[in-house]
XYZ file of C-alpha atoms in Angstrom:
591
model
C -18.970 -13.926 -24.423
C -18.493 -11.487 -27.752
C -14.903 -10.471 -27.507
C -13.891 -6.910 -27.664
C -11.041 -4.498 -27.858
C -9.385 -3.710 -24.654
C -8.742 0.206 -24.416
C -5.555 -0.543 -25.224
C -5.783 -1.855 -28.115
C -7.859 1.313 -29.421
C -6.387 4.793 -30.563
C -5.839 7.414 -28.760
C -8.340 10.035 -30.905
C -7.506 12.928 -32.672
C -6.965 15.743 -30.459
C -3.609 15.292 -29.086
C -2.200 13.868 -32.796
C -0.177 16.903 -33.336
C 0.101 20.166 -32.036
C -2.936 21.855 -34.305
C -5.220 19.171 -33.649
C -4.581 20.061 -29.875
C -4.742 23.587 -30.192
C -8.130 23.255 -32.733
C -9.168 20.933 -29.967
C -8.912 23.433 -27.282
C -11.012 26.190 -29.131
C -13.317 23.998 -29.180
C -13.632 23.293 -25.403
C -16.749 24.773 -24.293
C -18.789 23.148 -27.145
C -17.411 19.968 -25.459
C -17.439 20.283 -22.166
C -21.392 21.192 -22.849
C -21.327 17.841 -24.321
C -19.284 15.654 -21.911
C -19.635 17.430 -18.503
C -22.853 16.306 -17.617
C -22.842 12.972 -19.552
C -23.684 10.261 -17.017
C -22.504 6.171 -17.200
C -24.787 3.664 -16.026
C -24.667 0.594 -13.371
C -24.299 -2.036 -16.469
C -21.475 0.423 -18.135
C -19.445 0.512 -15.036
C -19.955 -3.449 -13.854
C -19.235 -4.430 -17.560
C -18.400 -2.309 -20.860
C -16.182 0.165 -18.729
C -14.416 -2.383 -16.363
C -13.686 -4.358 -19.441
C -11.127 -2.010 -19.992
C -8.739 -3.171 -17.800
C -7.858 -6.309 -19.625
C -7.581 -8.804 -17.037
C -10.491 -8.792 -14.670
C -9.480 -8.560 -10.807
C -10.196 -11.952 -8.568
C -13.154 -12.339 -6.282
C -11.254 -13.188 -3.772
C -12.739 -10.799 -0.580
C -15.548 -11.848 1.918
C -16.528 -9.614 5.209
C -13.879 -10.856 7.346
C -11.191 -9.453 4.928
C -13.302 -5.862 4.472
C -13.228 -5.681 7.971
C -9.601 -6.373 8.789
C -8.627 -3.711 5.349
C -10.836 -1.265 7.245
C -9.762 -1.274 10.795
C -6.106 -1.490 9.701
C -6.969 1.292 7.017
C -8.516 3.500 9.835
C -6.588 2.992 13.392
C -2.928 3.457 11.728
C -3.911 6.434 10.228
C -6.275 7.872 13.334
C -5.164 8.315 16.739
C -1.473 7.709 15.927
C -1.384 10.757 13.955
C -4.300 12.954 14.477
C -4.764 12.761 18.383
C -1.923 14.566 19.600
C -2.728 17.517 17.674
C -6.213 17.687 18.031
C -6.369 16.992 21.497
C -3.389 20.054 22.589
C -4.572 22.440 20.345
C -8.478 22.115 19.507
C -10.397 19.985 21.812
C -8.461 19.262 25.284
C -9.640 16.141 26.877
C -13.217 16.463 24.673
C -11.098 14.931 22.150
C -12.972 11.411 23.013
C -16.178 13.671 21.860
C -14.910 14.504 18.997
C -13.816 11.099 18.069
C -17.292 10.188 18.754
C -18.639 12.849 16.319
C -16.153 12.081 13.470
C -17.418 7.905 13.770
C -21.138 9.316 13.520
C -20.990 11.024 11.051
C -18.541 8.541 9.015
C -21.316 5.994 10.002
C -23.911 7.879 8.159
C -21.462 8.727 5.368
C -20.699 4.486 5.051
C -24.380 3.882 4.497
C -23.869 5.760 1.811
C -21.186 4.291 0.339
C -22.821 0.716 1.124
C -25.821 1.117 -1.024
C -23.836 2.050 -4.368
C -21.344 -0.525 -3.419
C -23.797 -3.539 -3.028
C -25.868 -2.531 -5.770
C -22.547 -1.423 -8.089
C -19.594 -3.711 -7.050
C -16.784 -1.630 -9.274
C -13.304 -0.159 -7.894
C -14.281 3.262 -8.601
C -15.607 4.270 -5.254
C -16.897 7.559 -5.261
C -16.227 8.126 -9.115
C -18.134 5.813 -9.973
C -21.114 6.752 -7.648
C -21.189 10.246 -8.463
C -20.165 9.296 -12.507
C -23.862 7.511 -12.732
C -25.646 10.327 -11.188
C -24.108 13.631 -11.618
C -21.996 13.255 -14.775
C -18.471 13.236 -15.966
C -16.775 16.984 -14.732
C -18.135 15.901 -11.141
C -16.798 12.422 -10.789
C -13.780 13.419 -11.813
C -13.751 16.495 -9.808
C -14.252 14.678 -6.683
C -12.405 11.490 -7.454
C -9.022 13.528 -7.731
C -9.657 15.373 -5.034
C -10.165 12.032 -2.958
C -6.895 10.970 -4.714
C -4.817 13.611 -3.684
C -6.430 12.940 0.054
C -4.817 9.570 0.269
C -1.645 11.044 -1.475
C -1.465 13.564 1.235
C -2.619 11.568 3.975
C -0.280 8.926 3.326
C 2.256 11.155 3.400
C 0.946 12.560 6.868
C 1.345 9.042 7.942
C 4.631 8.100 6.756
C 5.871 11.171 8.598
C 3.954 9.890 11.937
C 5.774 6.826 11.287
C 9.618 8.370 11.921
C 8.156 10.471 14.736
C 6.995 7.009 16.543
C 10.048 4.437 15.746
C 12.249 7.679 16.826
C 10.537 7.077 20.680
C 11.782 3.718 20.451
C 15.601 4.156 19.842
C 15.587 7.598 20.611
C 15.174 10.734 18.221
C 19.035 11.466 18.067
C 19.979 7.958 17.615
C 17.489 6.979 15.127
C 18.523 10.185 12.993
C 22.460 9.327 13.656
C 21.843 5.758 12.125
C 19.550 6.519 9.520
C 22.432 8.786 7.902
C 24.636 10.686 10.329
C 26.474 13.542 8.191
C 23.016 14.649 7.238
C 20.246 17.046 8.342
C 16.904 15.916 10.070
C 14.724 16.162 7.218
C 17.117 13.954 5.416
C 16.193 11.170 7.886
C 12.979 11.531 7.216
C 13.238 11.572 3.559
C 15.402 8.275 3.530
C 13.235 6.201 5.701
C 10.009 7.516 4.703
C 11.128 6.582 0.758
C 12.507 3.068 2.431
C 9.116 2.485 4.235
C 6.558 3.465 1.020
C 8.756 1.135 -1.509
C 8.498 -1.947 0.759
C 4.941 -1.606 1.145
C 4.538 -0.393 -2.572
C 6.585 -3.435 -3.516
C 4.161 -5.957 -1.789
C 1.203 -4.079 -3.731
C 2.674 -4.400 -6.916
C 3.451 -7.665 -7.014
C 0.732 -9.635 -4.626
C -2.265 -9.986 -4.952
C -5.167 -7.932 -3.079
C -5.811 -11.742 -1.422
C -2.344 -11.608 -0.497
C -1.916 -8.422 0.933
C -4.995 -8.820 2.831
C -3.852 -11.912 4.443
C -0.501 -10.000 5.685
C -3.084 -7.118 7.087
C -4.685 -9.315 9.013
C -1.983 -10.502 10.726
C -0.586 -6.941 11.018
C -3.682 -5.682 12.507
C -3.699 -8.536 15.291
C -0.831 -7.648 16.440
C -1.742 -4.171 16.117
C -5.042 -4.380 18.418
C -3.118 -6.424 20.811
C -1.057 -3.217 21.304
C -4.205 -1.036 21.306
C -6.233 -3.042 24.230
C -2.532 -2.625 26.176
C -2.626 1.096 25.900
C -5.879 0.808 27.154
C -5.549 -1.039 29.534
C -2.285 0.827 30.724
C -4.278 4.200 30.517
C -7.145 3.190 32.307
C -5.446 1.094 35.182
C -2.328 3.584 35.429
C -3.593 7.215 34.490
C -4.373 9.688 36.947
C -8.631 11.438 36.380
C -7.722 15.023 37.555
C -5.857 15.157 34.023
C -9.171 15.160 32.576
C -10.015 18.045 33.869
C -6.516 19.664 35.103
C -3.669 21.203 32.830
C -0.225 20.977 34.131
C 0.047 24.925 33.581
C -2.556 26.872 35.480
C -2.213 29.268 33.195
C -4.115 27.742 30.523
C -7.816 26.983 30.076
C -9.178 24.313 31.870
C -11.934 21.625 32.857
C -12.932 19.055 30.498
C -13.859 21.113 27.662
C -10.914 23.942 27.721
C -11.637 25.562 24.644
C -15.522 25.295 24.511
C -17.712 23.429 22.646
C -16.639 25.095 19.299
C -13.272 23.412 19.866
C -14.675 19.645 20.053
C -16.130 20.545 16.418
C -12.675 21.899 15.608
C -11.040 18.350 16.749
C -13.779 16.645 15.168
C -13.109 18.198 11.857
C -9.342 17.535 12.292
C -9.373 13.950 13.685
C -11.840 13.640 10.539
C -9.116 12.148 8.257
C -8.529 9.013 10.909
C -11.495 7.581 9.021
C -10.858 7.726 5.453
C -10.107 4.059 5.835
C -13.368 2.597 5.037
C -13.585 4.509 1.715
C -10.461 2.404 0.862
C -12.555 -0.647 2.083
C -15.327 0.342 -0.906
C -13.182 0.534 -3.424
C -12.117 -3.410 -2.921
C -16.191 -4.387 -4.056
C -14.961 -5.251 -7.227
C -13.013 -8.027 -5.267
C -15.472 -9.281 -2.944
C -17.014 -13.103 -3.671
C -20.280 -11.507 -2.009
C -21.060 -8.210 -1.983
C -24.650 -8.464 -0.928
C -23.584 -10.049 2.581
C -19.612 -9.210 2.741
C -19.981 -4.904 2.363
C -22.550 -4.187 4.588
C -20.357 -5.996 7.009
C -17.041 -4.791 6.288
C -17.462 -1.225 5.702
C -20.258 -0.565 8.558
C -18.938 -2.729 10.905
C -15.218 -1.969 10.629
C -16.401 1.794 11.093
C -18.301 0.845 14.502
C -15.257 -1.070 15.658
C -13.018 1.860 15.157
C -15.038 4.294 16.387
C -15.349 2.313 19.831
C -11.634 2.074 19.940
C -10.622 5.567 18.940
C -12.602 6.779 21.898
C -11.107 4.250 24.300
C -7.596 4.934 22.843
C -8.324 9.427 23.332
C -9.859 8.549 26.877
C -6.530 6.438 27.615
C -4.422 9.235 26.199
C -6.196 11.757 28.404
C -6.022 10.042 31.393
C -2.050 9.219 31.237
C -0.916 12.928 30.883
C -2.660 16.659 30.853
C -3.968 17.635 27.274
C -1.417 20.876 27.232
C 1.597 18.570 27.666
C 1.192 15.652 24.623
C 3.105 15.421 21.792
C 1.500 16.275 18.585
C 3.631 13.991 16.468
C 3.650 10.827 18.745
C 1.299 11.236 21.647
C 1.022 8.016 23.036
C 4.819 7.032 23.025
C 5.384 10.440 24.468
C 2.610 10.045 27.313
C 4.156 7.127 29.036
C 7.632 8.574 28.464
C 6.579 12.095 29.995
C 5.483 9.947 33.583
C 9.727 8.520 33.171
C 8.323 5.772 35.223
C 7.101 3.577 32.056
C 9.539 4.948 29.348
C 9.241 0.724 28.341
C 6.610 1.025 28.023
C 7.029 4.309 25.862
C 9.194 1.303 23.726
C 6.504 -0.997 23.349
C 4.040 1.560 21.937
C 6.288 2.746 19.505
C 6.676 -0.537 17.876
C 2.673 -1.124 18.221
C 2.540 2.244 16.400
C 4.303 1.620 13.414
C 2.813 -1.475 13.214
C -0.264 -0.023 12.693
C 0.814 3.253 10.667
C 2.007 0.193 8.222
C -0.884 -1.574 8.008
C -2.852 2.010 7.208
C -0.317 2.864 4.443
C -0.864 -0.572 2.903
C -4.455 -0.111 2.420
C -4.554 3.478 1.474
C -2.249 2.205 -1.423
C -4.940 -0.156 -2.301
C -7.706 2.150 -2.367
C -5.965 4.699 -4.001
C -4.499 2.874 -7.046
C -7.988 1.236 -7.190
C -9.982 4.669 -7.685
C -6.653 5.825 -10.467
C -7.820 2.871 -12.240
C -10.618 3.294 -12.555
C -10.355 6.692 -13.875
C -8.352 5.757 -16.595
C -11.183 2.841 -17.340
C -13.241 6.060 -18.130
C -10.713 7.854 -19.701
C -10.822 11.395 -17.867
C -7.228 10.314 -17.137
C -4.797 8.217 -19.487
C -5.379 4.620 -19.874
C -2.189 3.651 -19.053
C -3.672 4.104 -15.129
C -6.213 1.502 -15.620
C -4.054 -1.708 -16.792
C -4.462 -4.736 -14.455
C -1.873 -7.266 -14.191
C -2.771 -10.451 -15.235
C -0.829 -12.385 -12.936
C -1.149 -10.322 -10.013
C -5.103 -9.175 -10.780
C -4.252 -5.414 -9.235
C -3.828 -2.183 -10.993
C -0.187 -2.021 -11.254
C 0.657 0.677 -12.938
C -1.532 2.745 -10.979
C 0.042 1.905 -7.797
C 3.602 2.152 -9.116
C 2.688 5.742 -9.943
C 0.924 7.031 -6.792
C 3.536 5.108 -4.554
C 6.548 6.917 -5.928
C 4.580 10.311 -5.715
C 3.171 10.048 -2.410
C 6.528 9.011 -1.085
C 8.034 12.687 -2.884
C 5.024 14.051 -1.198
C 5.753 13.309 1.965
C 9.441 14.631 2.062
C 8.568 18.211 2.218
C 5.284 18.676 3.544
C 4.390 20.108 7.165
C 1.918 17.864 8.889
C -0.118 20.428 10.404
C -0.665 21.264 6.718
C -1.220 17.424 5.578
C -3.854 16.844 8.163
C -6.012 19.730 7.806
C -5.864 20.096 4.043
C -6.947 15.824 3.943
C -10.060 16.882 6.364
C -11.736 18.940 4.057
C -11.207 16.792 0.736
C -12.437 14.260 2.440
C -15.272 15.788 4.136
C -16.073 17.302 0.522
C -16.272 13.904 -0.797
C -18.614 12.325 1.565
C -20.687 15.291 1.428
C -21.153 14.205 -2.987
C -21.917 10.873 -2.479
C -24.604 11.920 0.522
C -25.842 13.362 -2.354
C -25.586 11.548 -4.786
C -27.374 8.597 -2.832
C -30.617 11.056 -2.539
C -30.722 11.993 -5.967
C -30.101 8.361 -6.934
C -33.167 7.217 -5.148
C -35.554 10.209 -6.428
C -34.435 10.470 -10.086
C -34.713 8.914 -13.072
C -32.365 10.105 -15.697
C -34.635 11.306 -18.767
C -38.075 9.754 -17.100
C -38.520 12.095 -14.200
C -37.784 15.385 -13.742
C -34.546 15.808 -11.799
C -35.314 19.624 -10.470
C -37.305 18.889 -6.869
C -34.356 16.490 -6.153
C -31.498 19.278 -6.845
C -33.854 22.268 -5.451
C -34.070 20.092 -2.364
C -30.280 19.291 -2.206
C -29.412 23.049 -2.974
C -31.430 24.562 -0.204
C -30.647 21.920 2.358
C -27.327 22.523 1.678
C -27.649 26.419 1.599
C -29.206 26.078 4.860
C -26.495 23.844 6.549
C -23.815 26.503 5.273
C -26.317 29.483 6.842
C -26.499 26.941 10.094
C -22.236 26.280 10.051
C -21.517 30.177 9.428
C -23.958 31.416 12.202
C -22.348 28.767 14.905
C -18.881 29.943 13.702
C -19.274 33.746 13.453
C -22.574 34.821 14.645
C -23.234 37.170 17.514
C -23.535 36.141 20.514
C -26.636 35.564 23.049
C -30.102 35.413 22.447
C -29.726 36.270 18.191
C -27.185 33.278 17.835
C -29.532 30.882 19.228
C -32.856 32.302 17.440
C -30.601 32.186 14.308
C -29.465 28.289 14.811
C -33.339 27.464 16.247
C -34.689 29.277 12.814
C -32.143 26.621 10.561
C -32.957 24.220 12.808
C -36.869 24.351 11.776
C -36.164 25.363 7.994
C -33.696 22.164 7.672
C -36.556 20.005 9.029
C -39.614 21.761 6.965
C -37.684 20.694 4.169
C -36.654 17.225 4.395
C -40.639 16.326 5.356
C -41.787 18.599 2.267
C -39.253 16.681 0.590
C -40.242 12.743 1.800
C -44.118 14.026 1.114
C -44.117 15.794 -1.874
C -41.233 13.511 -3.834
C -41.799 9.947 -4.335
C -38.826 7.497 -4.721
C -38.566 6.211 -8.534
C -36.333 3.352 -7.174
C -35.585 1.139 -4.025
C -32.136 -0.957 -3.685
C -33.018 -4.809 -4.624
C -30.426 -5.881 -1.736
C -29.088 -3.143 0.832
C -30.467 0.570 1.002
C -29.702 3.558 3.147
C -32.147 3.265 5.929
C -34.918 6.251 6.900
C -34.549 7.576 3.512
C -33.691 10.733 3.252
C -32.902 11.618 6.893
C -29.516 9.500 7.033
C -28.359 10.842 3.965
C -29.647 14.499 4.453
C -28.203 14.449 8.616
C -24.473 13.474 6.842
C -24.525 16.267 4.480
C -25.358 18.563 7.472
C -22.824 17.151 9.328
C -20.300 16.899 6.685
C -21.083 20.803 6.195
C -20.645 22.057 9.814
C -17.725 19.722 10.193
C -16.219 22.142 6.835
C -17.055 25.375 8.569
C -14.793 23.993 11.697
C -11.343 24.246 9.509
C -9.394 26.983 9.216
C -9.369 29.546 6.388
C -5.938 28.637 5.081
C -7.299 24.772 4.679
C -9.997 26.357 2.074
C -7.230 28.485 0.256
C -4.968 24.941 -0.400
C -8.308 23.548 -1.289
C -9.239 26.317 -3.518
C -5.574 25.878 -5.326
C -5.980 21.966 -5.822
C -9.491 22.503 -7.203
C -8.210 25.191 -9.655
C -5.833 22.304 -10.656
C -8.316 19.927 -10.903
C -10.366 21.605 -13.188
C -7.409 23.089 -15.245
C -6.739 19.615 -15.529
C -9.849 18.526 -16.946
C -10.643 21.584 -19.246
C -7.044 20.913 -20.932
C -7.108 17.196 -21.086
C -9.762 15.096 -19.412
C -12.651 16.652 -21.334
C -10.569 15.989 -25.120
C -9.627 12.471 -23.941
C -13.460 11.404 -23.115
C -14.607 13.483 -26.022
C -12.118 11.395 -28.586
C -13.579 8.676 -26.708
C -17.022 8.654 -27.432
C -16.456 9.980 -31.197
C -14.260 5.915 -31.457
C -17.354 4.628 -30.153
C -15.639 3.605 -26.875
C -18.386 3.953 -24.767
C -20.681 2.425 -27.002
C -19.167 -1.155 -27.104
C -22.120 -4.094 -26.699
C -21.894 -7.620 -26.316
C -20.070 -7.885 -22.683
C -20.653 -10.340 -20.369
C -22.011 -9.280 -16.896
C -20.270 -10.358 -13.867
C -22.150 -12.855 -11.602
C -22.258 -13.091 -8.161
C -22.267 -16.180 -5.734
C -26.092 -15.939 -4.775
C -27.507 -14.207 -7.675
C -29.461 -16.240 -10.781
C -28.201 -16.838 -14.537
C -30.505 -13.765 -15.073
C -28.126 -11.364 -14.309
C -29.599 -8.457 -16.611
C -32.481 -7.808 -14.105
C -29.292 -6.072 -12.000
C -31.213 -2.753 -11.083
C -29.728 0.043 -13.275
């Protein structure tokens, strides 16, 4: 192996020097964002040249046992424990169980996705890196800091869940009189949300991933031992007519009380339960087989949670009418509300938190993983992307988005949290559906890449016209001829598509099957599942984005740009990683 200079050994370039260099910098920023924006990386850069800049490589350490543990204890803490409650009273009713089924389809078809750039491109990046080798620079970074501020905020949606739930154990007035009695509510909150994130931040920063997988395992057998009780509980203990009965006869009833627009609505919303898996992607880096291990862990763990959300919202359902459970801790609050099982109300508190703990512990994984990994590229400072040679995890990455997701959380409604997570996260898995088509179809500078975009750009266009007539067209006969009339144009397109557009390259190990229908069915889905949020939801988004891109146009773009001009994305001579089952010949890795 050739040695080289770690990133942090290099200079910083020339535009942030001194203040004139910055300002000439920024009067030159279209010229470079012409140059960098659409500059793509390639498998090799990512797997070597780029993760080289770490310093200290991370272990192999992973296999599928380990990827599926990380992703059900990823998922379940952060699903029905938080989003349930609120879904179920105020979108979906009993349908809720629907609308956990739609949310696991469509995060199914989303996780092939993910699986095919993850076998064929073990890295930490996730969906930066995916959409960094097809669509360019501005979009990776785009959507990998909008996926980072998801697990920000949805940690933080989480930590709050986690008061509301250990507060059913002891008792909301107690818990708040013993957390810190001369002081308000929120100060609770604040103190034992901040207490909660720094233990789990402090196992993160100084285990390793190995480590902290091995304590999530055990956390998340004791946490399914809870969730088969609370089955079991609802199904041998709850009463049907609740199914289909409110406990005010005022209000809507029957199984589906506010329509089938309002299972889409709870779909959209309970969305954010499965952002788990995405965490589970960004471990490939550490996985001793990724060939075998990811198709396992990531698909699998989402078909196991899936199954169990549904069980869990049936069980929920059953115990107490949809207009009566608690948005903030439904399940403690649904065997409390009968009085006869209020210890039982006890025991699901504690199951709870367990869980809501295990979820935090792997967001913070994923999240300082795809930080890293960002600063490897250098869209964000490199002082992100340092590994700890002891440890093997991105340290300084997780100190940093541990102490600001714990700030986060102190001040921030959940209502707000949960719907504002739904749609960054939707808007990710709706790029790298895309980004897995485009993969498979184009070459970059051997075939033209127009057919593949034109394609993407009306399907999409389509899906929006599909979404917006469901949501606000007329009613009767000219709502159904319009969704019949999308229908037909969304399938014209995907077989002019398979026909006329061959595929320039096929996976070597695991692909997306039924190519391009999988793919093409989550973007649609990811789409109407958009168009099912509220307009507020868009306007945080909107804000966020403008950040995003402010953030990119006044730094991101100059770092990348000094970048390349030091030649740091030109670097030779590194040594490929190999994998347990592959050859000596590892440069036949498909690019």
């Amino acid at each position: 192996r050739v040695e080289t200079k770690t990133s942090m050994e290099q200079t910083h370039g020339s535009s942030f020097s001194s203040i004139r260099a910055y300002g000439q910098a920024l009067i030159q920023t279209p010229k470079r964002v012409l140059h960098r924006a659409g500059s793509v990386s390639t498998s090799y850069d990512e797997m070597s040249r780029i993760r080289a800049r770490s310093g200290s490589n991370m272990q192999k350490t992973l296999r599928w046992f380990d990827l599926i543990g990380l992703g059900i204890g990823g998922m379940v803490g952060a699903g029905v424990f938080v989003t349930s409650g609120r879904a179920s009273r105020l979108y979906s009713g009993p349908a809720v169980i629907l609308s956990y089924a739609i949310s696991g389809l469509c995060a199914l078809l989303s996780a092939f996705c993910y699986t095919e750039f993850a076998v064929d491109m073990p890295v930490a990046g996730g969906a930066f890196s995916y959409l960094r080798v097809t669509f360019g620079e501005f979009a990776a970074f785009f959507t990998g800091a909008n996926l980072v501020i998801d697990y920000v905020l949805s940690n933080a949606a989480i930590a709050r869940s986690l008061t509301a739930y250990l507060g059913t154990v002891v008792g909301k007035h107690y818990f708040q009189y013993i957390l810190l009695g001369f002081s308000s509510r929120i100060l609770h909150t604040q103190c034992f949300i901040s207490t909660s994130k720094f233990l789990i931040q402090f196992l993160v920063w100084f285990y390793s991933t190995k480590e902290s997988s091995s304590l999530n395992i055990v956390l998340t057998v004791i946490h399914i031992l809870f969730i088969l009780f609370i089955i079991i509980i609802g199904f041998t203990r709850g009463e049907w007519k609740n199914l289909v009965e409110p406990s005010d006869p005022k209000k809507p009833d029957g199984f589906f009380p506010y329509g089938v627009t309002g299972v889409f609505n709870g779909a959209a919303m309970v969305y954010l339960s499965y952002i788990g898996y995405d965490a589970v992607s960004t471990m490939a880096e550490e996985v001793k087989n990724p060939k075998k291990d990811i198709p396992i862990g990531v698909s699998g763990s989402v078909v196991i949670v899936t199954v169990l959300y549904c069980l869990m919202a049936a069980s929920m359902s059953l115990l107490v009418p949809y207009d009566m459970i608690d948005t903030e801790a439904p399940f403690s609050a649904a065997f409390r509300a009968a009085d006869r099982w209020g210890w039982v109300s006890n025991v699901i508190g504690v199951g709870a938190s367990f869980g809501i703990l295990t979820s935090l512990l792997v967001s913070l994984l994923g999240q300082a993983r795809y930080l890293c990994v960002i600063g490897r590229s250098r869209v964000a400072p490199v002082w992100f992307a340092k590994v700890n040679p002891k440890t093997t995890t991105p340290v300084n990455a997780s100190a940093f988005l541990g102490i600001f997701t714990a700030a986060v959380a102190l001040f921030t409604d959940l209502n707000i949290l949960l719907n504002l997570v739904s749609i960054g996260t939707l808007f990710v898995f709706y790029m790298v559906a895309n980004a897995v088509i485009y993969r498979r179809y184009v070459s970059t500078g051997i075939t033209n890449p127009w057919p593949t975009l034109s394609f993407l750009l009306s399907f999409t266009c389509t899906s929006i016209i599909f979404t917006l007539s469901w949501q606000l067209g007329p009613t009767g006969t000219p709502r159904i001829l319009l969704l019949v009339a999308c229908t037909v144009i969304a399938f014209v397109l995907l077989q002019v598509f398979r026909c006329a557009v061959p595929q320039v390259s096929k996976p070597q190990s695991w692909g997306v099957p039924l190519m391009p229908w999988i793919p093409s069915i989550s973007i649609f889905l990811n789409v109407f599942l958009l168009g099912s949020l509220d307009g507020p939801s868009y306007l945080r988004f909107a804000f966020f984005s403008g950040l995003i891109v402010l953030v990119y146009l006044l730094y991101s773009v100059h770092a990348s740009f000094d970048a390349e001009g030091d030649g740091y994305f030109l670097q030779k001579e590194v040594e490929m990683p190999k994998f347990p089952e592959e050859s000596d010949d590892v440069n036949t890795l498909h690019v």
